[in-house]
C-alpha cells in the first residue's frame, strides 16, 4: 500500500471531499514511482570490538600509505628526491630566467626597502637591539626590533638569515618572512616579566653599565625563545599536528591582532610625544604613564612625528585607492620616512646625545654573530616554554593563513607540514645567528605578491639587500630618529585593526562578535597572553554551549518533491503526515547534549499527545529521528535512543524510526544493541523513505493510550516497501 493510499484512507475518515483529494494527489507522487535507496546495515557477526576495529583501520591506513610511498619513490628522479628535503629545488630546476628573474628581483627589492626601518622598530618593542630587526628587514625590521625590546639591529638580523633559510626550506613562493609586530609585542611583554630589571630599560640601543648586564640576559632569553619556537615548529610539522591552529578561530585571531594593534600603537606614541617612559602591558597603564610624564612633552618631536605619520597614512590611502598605478607607494613608505627623518636630523645638525630629536645612534656594523652558545642552559625554562608555545601558535596561524591565500590566488598548492617545517628551520638558523622569532608578514607578503614575485628567489634578493645594509649602511640608519620609528609602527598598526571584520560579525553572528570583542578588549586591558587565553577559552565555551543545546526541527514533506524539510522554515510548503512525527537532530549526540535532546523530544511528544486527545490531530504512531546531521554518537547517545526513547515509547505504542545515519553512527548503534532494540527494519537511508514506510502501514493505534488493533508483525514494513518494488538489492540484516 503506497503513500497516497494511506492518505486516501485517512481522508475518508476525516471527510475530505473529492476535489481536495484530487488536488492533493496532484501535489505528491505515489511512492511506487520513486526508486528507493537501500541502506547497508552492519551485520552483527561482522562487527568486532571498537578498539580492535580502530586498530585494524590504523594499520591499514599506515600500510596503504607506505605502499603508496614505495610505489612513488621508485619513480622519483634525483632532483625530485632533493625537493623532498629541500623544497627550493621545485623551482630551481626548470627556473625560467627570462620570464621570472625580473619579477623576483623587483619584488625582492620592494620588500627589502620596506623592511629595514620597520624591523628595527619591532626589535626595540621586543627588547633587543634594533639591528636584530635587520637580520629581520631594513626600516621595518628596525621598527619591529623596537617593539620586541631588543636593539634595533636585531630587526635587521631577523630579515637576513631566516629569510635565506625559508627560501630554501619553505613551500610558499610569495610568502615574505621576517619580524612582525604581534610577535614582537608577545616577546617584549613576555620576556620582560622574567628578566629582573628589564622593565626599566627604555632604550636598548643606548645603555649604561647596569642596563648592559640586564640587556645581555634579556637578549639571551630572546635567543633561547627563538630556539624553543623552532623546535616546536619542527616537531609539529614532523608529527603533523598542524590541526592545533584550528583552536584559534578567525574571530579570535582578528580580535587578538586588533587589540595588539591598539597596544602596539599606544606603546610607540611616546616617541611621537618626544619622551621615553617604561613600557606597560595594558592600555590604561600606558595612557596613565604618558599622562604622568606629560611635562616631558617635546613640540619638535611631536611635530616631526605627526608629519611623518600623516605622510605614511597618505601613501597607504593613495596606494589602496589606486592599486594598479600607485601600489608601490605603500611599500616605499617606511624607507621614505626613515630617509626623511635622517635628512632632517643631518640638515638640522642636532646634537644627538642631548637633542630635541632623539636618534637610534648605536647600530653595530657587520653580519650577525653566532649565538649557539646562548641556547643552553635555560635560566627561565618554566616561563619560556609556555611563551614559546603561544608565540609559535600565533605565528603558525598567521603564516599558514597567508601562505594558503597566496597559493590559492596564484593557482598552486602548498604542503602545510612542509610549510611549518620550513618556518621551524628558518627560526632554528635565526636563533643560531642572533635573531629573534620570525614568521610570515601580512604587509610584506602582500607587497611581494603585488610586485610580481614568482618564486622564493625574491626572498634571496631581499636578504641580499639587508646584507648590504648591514655591511655598509648601518652608520646611516643609526641616524634614524625615534619619532620616525614610532610613526612607521603606528602606521603599520592601522592595517592590523580589523574593524570591518567586527562590523561583519556584528551583523552575521553575535557569538563570533563576542569572541572578537573578548580577544580585543582582553589584550587591551588584561595583557597579551591573558587576553589571548580568555578569548580562546570563551570561543571553546560558546562552541560547547552550542553543541549542548542543539537545534531540533520538525520535518514535513515538501509539495511536489520527495524532500523533507523544516515545517518552520518552509511554512505552508512542508506538510507533516498524520500519525508521524519526524524530527531532525542538528548536532552530534554525545553525553553533553543527550539529556537536552531527550527533554526536547519529550516536549514534542507531549504536544502531539495533547493534540490527539483534543481531536486536533491523529494519534501519534511513529517518531522518526533524522540523524543525517549527526556526525557521530557516543554511548550516552546510544543509551538515549535505545533505552530512553525506543524501549519507553514502545510501551506507549509509538515506534522509533531512524533515518540517514552514517556508517560510523550505524556501527555504534549496532555495537550498543540499539538496532536490535529499535528493529533493523526501522532504519532508513533518508527521511522520505522512512515517512513513506510509516504512512503506508495500516493504522494501529486507536487512541492515545497505546492500545493496538494489529499484531506486532503487522507493524514491520515489508522490505519491498522499504526499498521500493524496483529495488534489486536488499540490505543485510
mmCIF file of C-alpha atoms in Angstrom, residues 379-678:
data_model
loop_
_atom_site.group_PDB
_atom_site.id
_atom_site.type_symbol
_atom_site.label_atom_id
_atom_site.label_comp_id
_atom_site.label_asym_id
_atom_site.label_seq_id
_atom_site.Cartn_x
_atom_site.Cartn_y
_atom_site.Cartn_z
ATOM 1 C CA UNK A 379 67.504 30.014 33.074
ATOM 2 C CA UNK A 380 63.766 30.718 32.818
ATOM 3 C CA UNK A 381 62.512 27.496 31.208
ATOM 4 C CA UNK A 382 59.242 27.429 33.202
ATOM 5 C CA UNK A 383 58.242 30.750 31.608
ATOM 6 C CA UNK A 384 59.923 30.428 28.216
ATOM 7 C CA UNK A 385 58.223 27.154 27.219
ATOM 8 C CA UNK A 386 54.610 28.420 27.622
ATOM 9 C CA UNK A 387 55.572 31.701 25.957
ATOM 10 C CA UNK A 388 57.230 29.807 23.090
ATOM 11 C CA UNK A 389 54.053 27.779 22.564
ATOM 12 C CA UNK A 390 51.898 30.932 22.421
ATOM 13 C CA UNK A 391 54.305 32.670 20.028
ATOM 14 C CA UNK A 392 54.513 29.579 17.826
ATOM 15 C CA UNK A 393 50.731 29.136 17.731
ATOM 16 C CA UNK A 394 50.071 32.758 16.755
ATOM 17 C CA UNK A 395 52.918 32.806 14.227
ATOM 18 C CA UNK A 396 51.893 29.490 12.682
ATOM 19 C CA UNK A 397 48.298 30.621 12.234
ATOM 20 C CA UNK A 398 49.348 33.929 10.686
ATOM 21 C CA UNK A 399 51.925 32.415 8.358
ATOM 22 C CA UNK A 400 49.905 29.422 7.139
ATOM 23 C CA UNK A 401 46.806 31.540 6.528
ATOM 24 C CA UNK A 402 48.837 33.965 4.400
ATOM 25 C CA UNK A 403 50.569 31.125 2.542
ATOM 26 C CA UNK A 404 47.237 29.409 1.854
ATOM 27 C CA UNK A 405 45.679 32.613 0.498
ATOM 28 C CA UNK A 406 48.686 33.354 -1.721
ATOM 29 C CA UNK A 407 48.785 29.801 -3.073
ATOM 30 C CA UNK A 408 45.081 29.948 -3.913
ATOM 31 C CA UNK A 409 45.493 33.320 -5.606
ATOM 32 C CA UNK A 410 48.445 32.135 -7.710
ATOM 33 C CA UNK A 411 46.935 28.725 -8.524
ATOM 34 C CA UNK A 412 49.289 26.291 -6.828
ATOM 35 C CA UNK A 413 49.218 24.096 -3.750
ATOM 36 C CA UNK A 414 51.369 24.087 -0.648
ATOM 37 C CA UNK A 415 52.105 21.415 1.914
ATOM 38 C CA UNK A 416 51.179 22.675 5.378
ATOM 39 C CA UNK A 417 53.542 20.235 7.055
ATOM 40 C CA UNK A 418 56.468 21.312 4.884
ATOM 41 C CA UNK A 419 55.499 24.938 5.410
ATOM 42 C CA UNK A 420 55.605 24.521 9.185
ATOM 43 C CA UNK A 421 58.917 22.663 8.975
ATOM 44 C CA UNK A 422 60.298 25.438 6.760
ATOM 45 C CA UNK A 423 59.379 28.047 9.370
ATOM 46 C CA UNK A 424 60.990 25.861 12.032
ATOM 47 C CA UNK A 425 64.254 25.607 10.104
ATOM 48 C CA UNK A 426 64.242 29.364 9.423
ATOM 49 C CA UNK A 427 63.839 30.115 13.137
ATOM 50 C CA UNK A 428 66.450 27.488 14.062
ATOM 51 C CA UNK A 429 69.116 29.202 11.969
ATOM 52 C CA UNK A 430 67.838 32.586 13.122
ATOM 53 C CA UNK A 431 68.376 31.550 16.737
ATOM 54 C CA UNK A 432 71.885 30.416 15.775
ATOM 55 C CA UNK A 433 72.730 33.822 14.271
ATOM 56 C CA UNK A 434 71.463 36.484 16.647
ATOM 57 C CA UNK A 435 67.830 36.731 15.500
ATOM 58 C CA UNK A 436 64.563 36.588 17.362
ATOM 59 C CA UNK A 437 61.419 34.766 16.231
ATOM 60 C CA UNK A 438 60.245 35.452 12.678
ATOM 61 C CA UNK A 439 57.193 34.430 10.671
ATOM 62 C CA UNK A 440 55.185 35.379 7.597
ATOM 63 C CA UNK A 441 54.152 39.030 7.380
ATOM 64 C CA UNK A 442 50.805 40.231 6.024
ATOM 65 C CA UNK A 443 52.083 43.562 4.727
ATOM 66 C CA UNK A 444 55.368 42.345 3.248
ATOM 67 C CA UNK A 445 53.769 39.273 1.658
ATOM 68 C CA UNK A 446 51.126 41.500 0.058
ATOM 69 C CA UNK A 447 53.867 43.740 -1.348
ATOM 70 C CA UNK A 448 55.847 40.710 -2.506
ATOM 71 C CA UNK A 449 52.841 39.304 -4.345
ATOM 72 C CA UNK A 450 51.733 42.660 -5.790
ATOM 73 C CA UNK A 451 55.267 43.265 -7.062
ATOM 74 C CA UNK A 452 55.070 40.068 -9.103
ATOM 75 C CA UNK A 453 57.156 37.568 -7.120
ATOM 76 C CA UNK A 454 57.199 34.212 -8.903
ATOM 77 C CA UNK A 455 59.418 32.096 -6.631
ATOM 78 C CA UNK A 456 61.296 32.181 -3.326
ATOM 79 C CA UNK A 457 64.206 33.764 -5.196
ATOM 80 C CA UNK A 458 62.564 37.093 -4.324
ATOM 81 C CA UNK A 459 63.366 36.335 -0.676
ATOM 82 C CA UNK A 460 67.012 35.799 -1.591
ATOM 83 C CA UNK A 461 67.142 39.269 -3.156
ATOM 84 C CA UNK A 462 65.507 40.729 -0.033
ATOM 85 C CA UNK A 463 68.148 39.070 2.144
ATOM 86 C CA UNK A 464 70.930 40.426 -0.081
ATOM 87 C CA UNK A 465 69.611 43.979 0.345
ATOM 88 C CA UNK A 466 69.557 43.520 4.114
ATOM 89 C CA UNK A 467 73.099 42.132 3.996
ATOM 90 C CA UNK A 468 74.233 45.210 2.072
ATOM 91 C CA UNK A 469 72.647 47.436 4.717
ATOM 92 C CA UNK A 470 74.399 45.517 7.495
ATOM 93 C CA UNK A 471 77.781 45.732 5.793
ATOM 94 C CA UNK A 472 77.723 49.293 4.510
ATOM 95 C CA UNK A 473 74.736 51.376 5.678
ATOM 96 C CA UNK A 474 74.329 50.836 9.433
ATOM 97 C CA UNK A 475 76.054 54.179 10.215
ATOM 98 C CA UNK A 476 73.409 55.872 8.090
ATOM 99 C CA UNK A 477 70.494 54.075 9.742
ATOM 100 C CA UNK A 478 71.952 54.930 13.137
ATOM 101 C CA UNK A 479 70.659 58.445 12.438
ATOM 102 C CA UNK A 480 67.030 57.326 12.113
ATOM 103 C CA UNK A 481 65.027 59.344 14.693
ATOM 104 C CA UNK A 482 62.821 57.507 17.149
ATOM 105 C CA UNK A 483 59.797 59.544 16.136
ATOM 106 C CA UNK A 484 60.183 58.129 12.609
ATOM 107 C CA UNK A 485 60.332 54.611 14.042
ATOM 108 C CA UNK A 486 57.200 55.314 16.085
ATOM 109 C CA UNK A 487 55.403 56.706 13.034
ATOM 110 C CA UNK A 488 56.326 53.620 10.979
ATOM 111 C CA UNK A 489 54.934 51.257 13.611
ATOM 112 C CA UNK A 490 51.741 53.245 14.253
ATOM 113 C CA UNK A 491 51.050 53.453 10.512
ATOM 114 C CA UNK A 492 51.520 49.704 10.242
ATOM 115 C CA UNK A 493 49.109 49.146 13.129
ATOM 116 C CA UNK A 494 46.306 50.876 11.243
ATOM 117 C CA UNK A 495 46.225 47.906 8.860
ATOM 118 C CA UNK A 496 46.092 45.413 11.744
ATOM 119 C CA UNK A 497 42.911 46.770 13.355
ATOM 120 C CA UNK A 498 40.124 44.653 11.801
ATOM 121 C CA UNK A 499 37.121 46.918 12.381
ATOM 122 C CA UNK A 500 35.440 45.706 9.181
ATOM 123 C CA UNK A 501 35.570 42.134 10.445
ATOM 124 C CA UNK A 502 33.972 43.248 13.723
ATOM 125 C CA UNK A 503 31.154 45.018 11.860
ATOM 126 C CA UNK A 504 30.516 41.951 9.719
ATOM 127 C CA UNK A 505 30.449 39.648 12.753
ATOM 128 C CA UNK A 506 28.002 42.006 14.486
ATOM 129 C CA UNK A 507 25.637 41.687 11.530
ATOM 130 C CA UNK A 508 26.009 37.954 10.936
ATOM 131 C CA UNK A 509 26.922 36.091 14.144
ATOM 132 C CA UNK A 510 26.756 37.707 17.566
ATOM 133 C CA UNK A 511 28.545 34.759 19.202
ATOM 134 C CA UNK A 512 31.572 35.276 16.970
ATOM 135 C CA UNK A 513 31.397 39.012 17.624
ATOM 136 C CA UNK A 514 31.646 38.299 21.368
ATOM 137 C CA UNK A 515 34.783 36.242 20.716
ATOM 138 C CA UNK A 516 36.271 39.090 18.664
ATOM 139 C CA UNK A 517 35.396 41.629 21.354
ATOM 140 C CA UNK A 518 36.754 39.431 24.154
ATOM 141 C CA UNK A 519 40.047 38.978 22.311
ATOM 142 C CA UNK A 520 40.406 42.679 21.508
ATOM 143 C CA UNK A 521 39.444 44.028 24.943
ATOM 144 C CA UNK A 522 41.268 41.198 26.709
ATOM 145 C CA UNK A 523 44.548 42.089 25.019
ATOM 146 C CA UNK A 524 43.999 45.789 25.686
ATOM 147 C CA UNK A 525 43.067 45.592 29.371
ATOM 148 C CA UNK A 526 44.338 42.210 30.627
ATOM 149 C CA UNK A 527 47.574 41.839 28.707
ATOM 150 C CA UNK A 528 48.544 39.914 25.597
ATOM 151 C CA UNK A 529 48.868 36.368 26.988
ATOM 152 C CA UNK A 530 45.881 36.545 29.354
ATOM 153 C CA UNK A 531 43.720 38.258 26.757
ATOM 154 C CA UNK A 532 44.504 35.567 24.190
ATOM 155 C CA UNK A 533 43.784 32.814 26.714
ATOM 156 C CA UNK A 534 40.461 34.352 27.748
ATOM 157 C CA UNK A 535 39.321 34.736 24.146
ATOM 158 C CA UNK A 536 40.257 31.146 23.234
ATOM 159 C CA UNK A 537 38.502 29.891 26.359
ATOM 160 C CA UNK A 538 35.375 31.893 25.536
ATOM 161 C CA UNK A 539 35.387 30.604 21.964
ATOM 162 C CA UNK A 540 35.590 26.976 23.105
ATOM 163 C CA UNK A 541 32.958 27.570 25.804
ATOM 164 C CA UNK A 542 30.498 29.050 23.314
ATOM 165 C CA UNK A 543 31.110 26.137 20.961
ATOM 166 C CA UNK A 544 30.434 23.616 23.732
ATOM 167 C CA UNK A 545 27.368 25.633 24.747
ATOM 168 C CA UNK A 546 26.036 25.496 21.205
ATOM 169 C CA UNK A 547 26.520 21.730 20.944
ATOM 170 C CA UNK A 548 24.993 21.226 24.405
ATOM 171 C CA UNK A 549 21.748 22.932 23.325
ATOM 172 C CA UNK A 550 21.359 21.926 19.667
ATOM 173 C CA UNK A 551 18.510 22.818 17.367
ATOM 174 C CA UNK A 552 15.692 20.353 16.649
ATOM 175 C CA UNK A 553 13.371 20.809 13.693
ATOM 176 C CA UNK A 554 10.001 19.217 12.874
ATOM 177 C CA UNK A 555 10.151 17.877 9.315
ATOM 178 C CA UNK A 556 7.438 17.612 6.693
ATOM 179 C CA UNK A 557 7.194 16.542 3.050
ATOM 180 C CA UNK A 558 7.678 19.379 0.546
ATOM 181 C CA UNK A 559 4.960 19.677 -2.093
ATOM 182 C CA UNK A 560 5.714 18.005 -5.449
ATOM 183 C CA UNK A 561 9.061 16.655 -4.214
ATOM 184 C CA UNK A 562 10.488 13.730 -2.308
ATOM 185 C CA UNK A 563 12.260 16.067 0.099
ATOM 186 C CA UNK A 564 11.763 16.507 3.825
ATOM 187 C CA UNK A 565 12.273 19.994 5.240
ATOM 188 C CA UNK A 566 11.614 22.033 8.352
ATOM 189 C CA UNK A 567 7.967 22.964 8.721
ATOM 190 C CA UNK A 568 9.040 26.244 10.288
ATOM 191 C CA UNK A 569 11.484 27.202 7.561
ATOM 192 C CA UNK A 570 9.126 26.103 4.769
ATOM 193 C CA UNK A 571 5.829 27.006 6.400
ATOM 194 C CA UNK A 572 2.882 26.128 4.185
ATOM 195 C CA UNK A 573 5.063 24.067 1.844
ATOM 196 C CA UNK A 574 6.423 21.299 4.084
ATOM 197 C CA UNK A 575 3.489 19.296 5.471
ATOM 198 C CA UNK A 576 3.516 16.635 8.162
ATOM 199 C CA UNK A 577 1.926 13.191 7.770
ATOM 200 C CA UNK A 578 -0.797 12.267 10.297
ATOM 201 C CA UNK A 579 0.462 9.903 12.972
ATOM 202 C CA UNK A 580 4.133 10.564 12.141
ATOM 203 C CA UNK A 581 6.431 12.993 13.980
ATOM 204 C CA UNK A 582 9.734 13.497 12.119
ATOM 205 C CA UNK A 583 12.495 15.368 13.970
ATOM 206 C CA UNK A 584 15.905 16.418 12.688
ATOM 207 C CA UNK A 585 18.729 16.482 15.257
ATOM 208 C CA UNK A 586 21.116 19.232 14.122
ATOM 209 C CA UNK A 587 24.141 18.100 16.143
ATOM 210 C CA UNK A 588 26.162 15.031 17.084
ATOM 211 C CA UNK A 589 24.708 13.085 20.008
ATOM 212 C CA UNK A 590 27.121 12.962 22.932
ATOM 213 C CA UNK A 591 26.980 12.988 26.705
ATOM 214 C CA UNK A 592 26.819 16.791 26.841
ATOM 215 C CA UNK A 593 23.543 17.169 24.948
ATOM 216 C CA UNK A 594 21.602 13.888 25.167
ATOM 217 C CA UNK A 595 19.604 14.975 28.219
ATOM 218 C CA UNK A 596 18.609 18.215 26.489
ATOM 219 C CA UNK A 597 17.669 16.309 23.314
ATOM 220 C CA UNK A 598 15.582 13.834 25.295
ATOM 221 C CA UNK A 599 13.764 16.648 27.098
ATOM 222 C CA UNK A 600 13.043 18.449 23.813
ATOM 223 C CA UNK A 601 11.784 15.260 22.169
ATOM 224 C CA UNK A 602 9.541 14.586 25.167
ATOM 225 C CA UNK A 603 8.103 18.095 24.880
ATOM 226 C CA UNK A 604 7.269 17.473 21.198
ATOM 227 C CA UNK A 605 5.693 14.135 22.110
ATOM 228 C CA UNK A 606 3.592 15.673 24.881
ATOM 229 C CA UNK A 607 2.359 18.333 22.477
ATOM 230 C CA UNK A 608 1.446 15.669 19.913
ATOM 231 C CA UNK A 609 -0.391 13.601 22.544
ATOM 232 C CA UNK A 610 -2.323 16.678 23.673
ATOM 233 C CA UNK A 611 -3.362 17.436 20.092
ATOM 234 C CA UNK A 612 -4.508 13.824 19.679
ATOM 235 C CA UNK A 613 -6.605 13.871 22.878
ATOM 236 C CA UNK A 614 -8.288 17.119 21.869
ATOM 237 C CA UNK A 615 -9.006 15.824 18.367
ATOM 238 C CA UNK A 616 -6.763 18.273 16.514
ATOM 239 C CA UNK A 617 -4.524 15.520 15.103
ATOM 240 C CA UNK A 618 -4.337 11.775 14.640
ATOM 241 C CA UNK A 619 -2.788 9.707 17.446
ATOM 242 C CA UNK A 620 0.984 9.536 17.180
ATOM 243 C CA UNK A 621 2.313 6.171 15.988
ATOM 244 C CA UNK A 622 5.827 6.877 14.710
ATOM 245 C CA UNK A 623 8.742 9.025 15.873
ATOM 246 C CA UNK A 624 11.217 9.474 13.004
ATOM 247 C CA UNK A 625 14.671 10.711 14.052
ATOM 248 C CA UNK A 626 16.687 12.217 11.207
ATOM 249 C CA UNK A 627 20.333 11.508 12.115
ATOM 250 C CA UNK A 628 21.789 12.902 8.895
ATOM 251 C CA UNK A 629 23.384 15.964 10.602
ATOM 252 C CA UNK A 630 24.762 13.793 13.435
ATOM 253 C CA UNK A 631 28.370 13.067 12.518
ATOM 254 C CA UNK A 632 28.880 10.749 15.496
ATOM 255 C CA UNK A 633 27.125 9.290 18.510
ATOM 256 C CA UNK A 634 28.669 8.148 21.777
ATOM 257 C CA UNK A 635 27.497 5.580 24.325
ATOM 258 C CA UNK A 636 25.262 8.129 26.057
ATOM 259 C CA UNK A 637 23.523 8.907 22.775
ATOM 260 C CA UNK A 638 23.052 5.200 22.044
ATOM 261 C CA UNK A 639 21.554 4.694 25.502
ATOM 262 C CA UNK A 640 19.165 7.606 24.951
ATOM 263 C CA UNK A 641 17.867 6.235 21.635
ATOM 264 C CA UNK A 642 17.742 2.576 22.644
ATOM 265 C CA UNK A 643 16.512 2.756 26.235
ATOM 266 C CA UNK A 644 15.166 6.228 26.980
ATOM 267 C CA UNK A 645 13.268 6.529 23.691
ATOM 268 C CA UNK A 646 12.765 3.235 21.819
ATOM 269 C CA UNK A 647 12.006 0.987 24.791
ATOM 270 C CA UNK A 648 9.994 3.592 26.683
ATOM 271 C CA UNK A 649 7.914 4.715 23.703
ATOM 272 C CA UNK A 650 7.256 1.127 22.623
ATOM 273 C CA UNK A 651 5.205 0.718 25.798
ATOM 274 C CA UNK A 652 3.025 3.590 24.579
ATOM 275 C CA UNK A 653 2.602 2.084 21.133
ATOM 276 C CA UNK A 654 4.979 4.536 19.443
ATOM 277 C CA UNK A 655 7.637 3.133 17.123
ATOM 278 C CA UNK A 656 11.032 4.898 16.896
ATOM 279 C CA UNK A 657 12.332 5.100 13.315
ATOM 280 C CA UNK A 658 15.910 6.075 12.403
ATOM 281 C CA UNK A 659 16.755 7.860 9.154
ATOM 282 C CA UNK A 660 20.019 8.853 7.492
ATOM 283 C CA UNK A 661 22.662 7.583 9.953
ATOM 284 C CA UNK A 662 26.175 7.478 8.535
ATOM 285 C CA UNK A 663 28.315 4.342 8.668
ATOM 286 C CA UNK A 664 30.116 5.393 11.855
ATOM 287 C CA UNK A 665 26.850 6.075 13.669
ATOM 288 C CA UNK A 666 25.430 2.783 12.396
ATOM 289 C CA UNK A 667 28.398 0.832 13.771
ATOM 290 C CA UNK A 668 27.979 2.410 17.195
ATOM 291 C CA UNK A 669 24.239 1.719 17.153
ATOM 292 C CA UNK A 670 24.933 -1.916 16.273
ATOM 293 C CA UNK A 671 27.590 -2.414 18.941
ATOM 294 C CA UNK A 672 25.364 -0.940 21.626
ATOM 295 C CA UNK A 673 22.372 -3.085 20.641
ATOM 296 C CA UNK A 674 20.218 -0.115 19.609
ATOM 297 C CA UNK A 675 19.436 -1.602 16.183
ATOM 298 C CA UNK A 676 18.001 -4.692 17.835
ATOM 299 C CA UNK A 677 16.003 -2.574 20.281
ATOM 300 C CA UNK A 678 14.604 -0.306 17.559
#
